[in-house]
């Protein structure tokens, strides 16, 4: 949903209505009607209108969402609000997701990096841990900014690029930052999908998800389990997979799940046994959803039952 109040204000200042704007710029009545309906205009049309009015395209509209969490996240992110739900989720999601994968940074250090772009260290910490913390903040932003777009392979690869670029691994040509793996990998003693088959398996997974008229939390957990069994990237699969699940929940208006680092043993058990028994991962993710629901309640953000 797009709110064109900024455009309407500009038009009132010129004593011009939408129809008049369309005639002046040669824009079809069908396109102009999208403004009243709150539908998305193409970048080309927005740039033409903005050029005519002498403003930036972003001054013409504001993107609105029926999902209260997504709407608040976008508002607080845009305004740079400190201490709100956007601030808290950035820290909590980033700390727990990175710590599950072995990051040495504490939650306090993660919070300090987000709040001040500095870090207080009493011991040696991997530079990659710091970089991937900052990158994870940006990956969450990417999910918020693109929550209403289709889930594609390019979107998933971009999450991987955001997370892993500039790290030590990115200097290895075969590591393929932002692309599928080129070498086999094993997780928990189990073989994952061979590199030659990854693109095909990911295509099947995305096609399955795309056929769902409306995904529910169990569909999202199933996607996560299958994604992690494919393990499409050389490294960073766990973090990318949890970011995808966060994006999917935002897109569907579902309370996201937050896997607390203290529950990682149960989480890993669920992933390792996904093909044989789905209930373990499902229960862990639903527990993580309860954790997130409590955070949302503390910030008085209403989310309906899925």
PDB file of C-alpha atoms in Angstrom, residues 121-251:
ATOM      1  CA  UNK A 121      36.662  -5.247  23.841  1.00  0.00           C
ATOM      2  CA  UNK A 122      38.473  -6.815  26.782  1.00  0.00           C
ATOM      3  CA  UNK A 123      39.909  -9.622  24.677  1.00  0.00           C
ATOM      4  CA  UNK A 124      40.850 -10.383  21.082  1.00  0.00           C
ATOM      5  CA  UNK A 125      37.786 -10.738  18.852  1.00  0.00           C
ATOM      6  CA  UNK A 126      37.720 -11.858  15.231  1.00  0.00           C
ATOM      7  CA  UNK A 127      37.345  -8.950  12.807  1.00  0.00           C
ATOM      8  CA  UNK A 128      34.939 -11.168  10.853  1.00  0.00           C
ATOM      9  CA  UNK A 129      32.661 -11.385  13.909  1.00  0.00           C
ATOM     10  CA  UNK A 130      32.447  -7.587  13.981  1.00  0.00           C
ATOM     11  CA  UNK A 131      31.967  -7.292  10.219  1.00  0.00           C
ATOM     12  CA  UNK A 132      29.266  -9.942  10.141  1.00  0.00           C
ATOM     13  CA  UNK A 133      27.454  -8.219  13.003  1.00  0.00           C
ATOM     14  CA  UNK A 134      27.305  -4.951  11.046  1.00  0.00           C
ATOM     15  CA  UNK A 135      26.398  -6.863   7.895  1.00  0.00           C
ATOM     16  CA  UNK A 136      23.574  -8.667   9.698  1.00  0.00           C
ATOM     17  CA  UNK A 137      22.079  -5.305  10.688  1.00  0.00           C
ATOM     18  CA  UNK A 138      22.060  -4.341   6.997  1.00  0.00           C
ATOM     19  CA  UNK A 139      20.588  -7.700   5.981  1.00  0.00           C
ATOM     20  CA  UNK A 140      17.683  -7.160   8.390  1.00  0.00           C
ATOM     21  CA  UNK A 141      17.169  -3.732   6.794  1.00  0.00           C
ATOM     22  CA  UNK A 142      17.109  -5.426   3.389  1.00  0.00           C
ATOM     23  CA  UNK A 143      14.376  -7.794   4.575  1.00  0.00           C
ATOM     24  CA  UNK A 144      12.316  -4.881   5.928  1.00  0.00           C
ATOM     25  CA  UNK A 145      12.744  -2.826   2.749  1.00  0.00           C
ATOM     26  CA  UNK A 146      11.821  -5.716   0.425  1.00  0.00           C
ATOM     27  CA  UNK A 147       9.220  -7.536   2.522  1.00  0.00           C
ATOM     28  CA  UNK A 148       6.470  -7.195  -0.083  1.00  0.00           C
ATOM     29  CA  UNK A 149       8.468  -8.446  -3.051  1.00  0.00           C
ATOM     30  CA  UNK A 150       8.533 -12.050  -4.343  1.00  0.00           C
ATOM     31  CA  UNK A 151      10.971 -14.525  -2.840  1.00  0.00           C
ATOM     32  CA  UNK A 152      13.550 -15.304  -5.527  1.00  0.00           C
ATOM     33  CA  UNK A 153      16.983 -16.883  -5.854  1.00  0.00           C
ATOM     34  CA  UNK A 154      18.439 -13.419  -6.483  1.00  0.00           C
ATOM     35  CA  UNK A 155      16.938 -12.126  -3.230  1.00  0.00           C
ATOM     36  CA  UNK A 156      18.444 -15.035  -1.293  1.00  0.00           C
ATOM     37  CA  UNK A 157      21.848 -14.606  -2.948  1.00  0.00           C
ATOM     38  CA  UNK A 158      21.799 -10.900  -2.096  1.00  0.00           C
ATOM     39  CA  UNK A 159      21.260 -11.717   1.572  1.00  0.00           C
ATOM     40  CA  UNK A 160      24.351 -13.926   1.410  1.00  0.00           C
ATOM     41  CA  UNK A 161      26.347 -11.186  -0.312  1.00  0.00           C
ATOM     42  CA  UNK A 162      25.337  -8.604   2.288  1.00  0.00           C
ATOM     43  CA  UNK A 163      26.288 -10.947   5.118  1.00  0.00           C
ATOM     44  CA  UNK A 164      29.618 -12.261   3.813  1.00  0.00           C
ATOM     45  CA  UNK A 165      31.144  -9.500   1.675  1.00  0.00           C
ATOM     46  CA  UNK A 166      34.464  -8.068   2.875  1.00  0.00           C
ATOM     47  CA  UNK A 167      35.011 -10.997   5.250  1.00  0.00           C
ATOM     48  CA  UNK A 168      38.110 -13.198   5.155  1.00  0.00           C
ATOM     49  CA  UNK A 169      36.201 -15.827   3.185  1.00  0.00           C
ATOM     50  CA  UNK A 170      35.305 -13.312   0.467  1.00  0.00           C
ATOM     51  CA  UNK A 171      38.981 -13.137  -0.507  1.00  0.00           C
ATOM     52  CA  UNK A 172      38.847 -16.786  -1.557  1.00  0.00           C
ATOM     53  CA  UNK A 173      37.840 -17.003  -5.206  1.00  0.00           C
ATOM     54  CA  UNK A 174      36.085 -20.363  -4.815  1.00  0.00           C
ATOM     55  CA  UNK A 175      34.002 -19.199  -1.832  1.00  0.00           C
ATOM     56  CA  UNK A 176      31.485 -17.514  -4.182  1.00  0.00           C
ATOM     57  CA  UNK A 177      30.072 -14.752  -1.989  1.00  0.00           C
ATOM     58  CA  UNK A 178      26.550 -13.997  -3.170  1.00  0.00           C
ATOM     59  CA  UNK A 179      26.305 -17.193  -5.189  1.00  0.00           C
ATOM     60  CA  UNK A 180      25.761 -20.897  -4.642  1.00  0.00           C
ATOM     61  CA  UNK A 181      28.605 -23.048  -3.336  1.00  0.00           C
ATOM     62  CA  UNK A 182      31.277 -24.489  -5.602  1.00  0.00           C
ATOM     63  CA  UNK A 183      32.597 -27.131  -3.184  1.00  0.00           C
ATOM     64  CA  UNK A 184      30.762 -29.854  -1.217  1.00  0.00           C
ATOM     65  CA  UNK A 185      30.140 -29.249   2.474  1.00  0.00           C
ATOM     66  CA  UNK A 186      29.119 -31.490   5.363  1.00  0.00           C
ATOM     67  CA  UNK A 187      27.038 -30.355   8.349  1.00  0.00           C
ATOM     68  CA  UNK A 188      26.830 -32.370  11.560  1.00  0.00           C
ATOM     69  CA  UNK A 189      28.296 -35.378   9.797  1.00  0.00           C
ATOM     70  CA  UNK A 190      25.624 -35.288   7.096  1.00  0.00           C
ATOM     71  CA  UNK A 191      26.270 -34.642   3.429  1.00  0.00           C
ATOM     72  CA  UNK A 192      24.373 -31.730   1.932  1.00  0.00           C
ATOM     73  CA  UNK A 193      23.236 -31.189  -1.640  1.00  0.00           C
ATOM     74  CA  UNK A 194      26.216 -31.408  -4.060  1.00  0.00           C
ATOM     75  CA  UNK A 195      27.130 -28.101  -5.746  1.00  0.00           C
ATOM     76  CA  UNK A 196      26.029 -29.363  -9.183  1.00  0.00           C
ATOM     77  CA  UNK A 197      22.496 -29.982  -7.868  1.00  0.00           C
ATOM     78  CA  UNK A 198      22.020 -26.880  -5.712  1.00  0.00           C
ATOM     79  CA  UNK A 199      20.481 -24.600  -8.358  1.00  0.00           C
ATOM     80  CA  UNK A 200      17.939 -27.254  -9.308  1.00  0.00           C
ATOM     81  CA  UNK A 201      16.995 -28.061  -5.720  1.00  0.00           C
ATOM     82  CA  UNK A 202      16.652 -24.382  -4.842  1.00  0.00           C
ATOM     83  CA  UNK A 203      14.476 -23.871  -7.911  1.00  0.00           C
ATOM     84  CA  UNK A 204      12.175 -26.699  -6.764  1.00  0.00           C
ATOM     85  CA  UNK A 205      12.002 -25.244  -3.251  1.00  0.00           C
ATOM     86  CA  UNK A 206      11.143 -21.768  -4.510  1.00  0.00           C
ATOM     87  CA  UNK A 207       8.594 -23.131  -6.976  1.00  0.00           C
ATOM     88  CA  UNK A 208       6.897 -25.065  -4.168  1.00  0.00           C
ATOM     89  CA  UNK A 209       6.787 -21.982  -1.965  1.00  0.00           C
ATOM     90  CA  UNK A 210       5.515 -19.868  -4.843  1.00  0.00           C
ATOM     91  CA  UNK A 211       2.520 -22.164  -5.359  1.00  0.00           C
ATOM     92  CA  UNK A 212       1.245 -21.520  -1.825  1.00  0.00           C
ATOM     93  CA  UNK A 213      -1.689 -19.068  -1.925  1.00  0.00           C
ATOM     94  CA  UNK A 214      -0.732 -17.827   1.537  1.00  0.00           C
ATOM     95  CA  UNK A 215       2.092 -19.316   3.592  1.00  0.00           C
ATOM     96  CA  UNK A 216       1.530 -20.073   7.283  1.00  0.00           C
ATOM     97  CA  UNK A 217       4.124 -20.560  10.017  1.00  0.00           C
ATOM     98  CA  UNK A 218       4.337 -24.311   9.315  1.00  0.00           C
ATOM     99  CA  UNK A 219       5.056 -23.635   5.627  1.00  0.00           C
ATOM    100  CA  UNK A 220       7.827 -21.214   6.632  1.00  0.00           C
ATOM    101  CA  UNK A 221       9.350 -23.756   9.019  1.00  0.00           C
ATOM    102  CA  UNK A 222       9.185 -26.400   6.286  1.00  0.00           C
ATOM    103  CA  UNK A 223      10.957 -24.038   3.874  1.00  0.00           C
ATOM    104  CA  UNK A 224      13.614 -23.413   6.509  1.00  0.00           C
ATOM    105  CA  UNK A 225      14.176 -27.106   7.142  1.00  0.00           C
ATOM    106  CA  UNK A 226      14.486 -27.888   3.440  1.00  0.00           C
ATOM    107  CA  UNK A 227      16.735 -24.863   2.813  1.00  0.00           C
ATOM    108  CA  UNK A 228      19.158 -25.894   5.536  1.00  0.00           C
ATOM    109  CA  UNK A 229      19.285 -29.478   4.259  1.00  0.00           C
ATOM    110  CA  UNK A 230      20.210 -28.161   0.789  1.00  0.00           C
ATOM    111  CA  UNK A 231      22.815 -25.854   2.387  1.00  0.00           C
ATOM    112  CA  UNK A 232      23.224 -23.876  -0.848  1.00  0.00           C
ATOM    113  CA  UNK A 233      26.112 -21.616   0.185  1.00  0.00           C
ATOM    114  CA  UNK A 234      29.679 -22.404   1.171  1.00  0.00           C
ATOM    115  CA  UNK A 235      29.077 -20.813   4.584  1.00  0.00           C
ATOM    116  CA  UNK A 236      26.508 -18.579   6.265  1.00  0.00           C
ATOM    117  CA  UNK A 237      23.564 -20.879   5.507  1.00  0.00           C
ATOM    118  CA  UNK A 238      22.131 -20.774   9.008  1.00  0.00           C
ATOM    119  CA  UNK A 239      22.087 -16.991   9.196  1.00  0.00           C
ATOM    120  CA  UNK A 240      20.758 -16.603   5.663  1.00  0.00           C
ATOM    121  CA  UNK A 241      18.069 -19.206   6.345  1.00  0.00           C
ATOM    122  CA  UNK A 242      16.897 -17.436   9.504  1.00  0.00           C
ATOM    123  CA  UNK A 243      16.882 -14.089   7.672  1.00  0.00           C
ATOM    124  CA  UNK A 244      14.705 -15.625   4.948  1.00  0.00           C
ATOM    125  CA  UNK A 245      12.298 -16.904   7.607  1.00  0.00           C
ATOM    126  CA  UNK A 246      12.171 -13.423   9.167  1.00  0.00           C
ATOM    127  CA  UNK A 247      11.413 -11.946   5.724  1.00  0.00           C
ATOM    128  CA  UNK A 248       8.717 -14.565   5.066  1.00  0.00           C
ATOM    129  CA  UNK A 249       6.985 -13.795   8.374  1.00  0.00           C
ATOM    130  CA  UNK A 250       7.038 -10.063   7.637  1.00  0.00           C
ATOM    131  CA  UNK A 251       5.617 -10.700   4.166  1.00  0.00           C
TER     132      UNK A 251
END
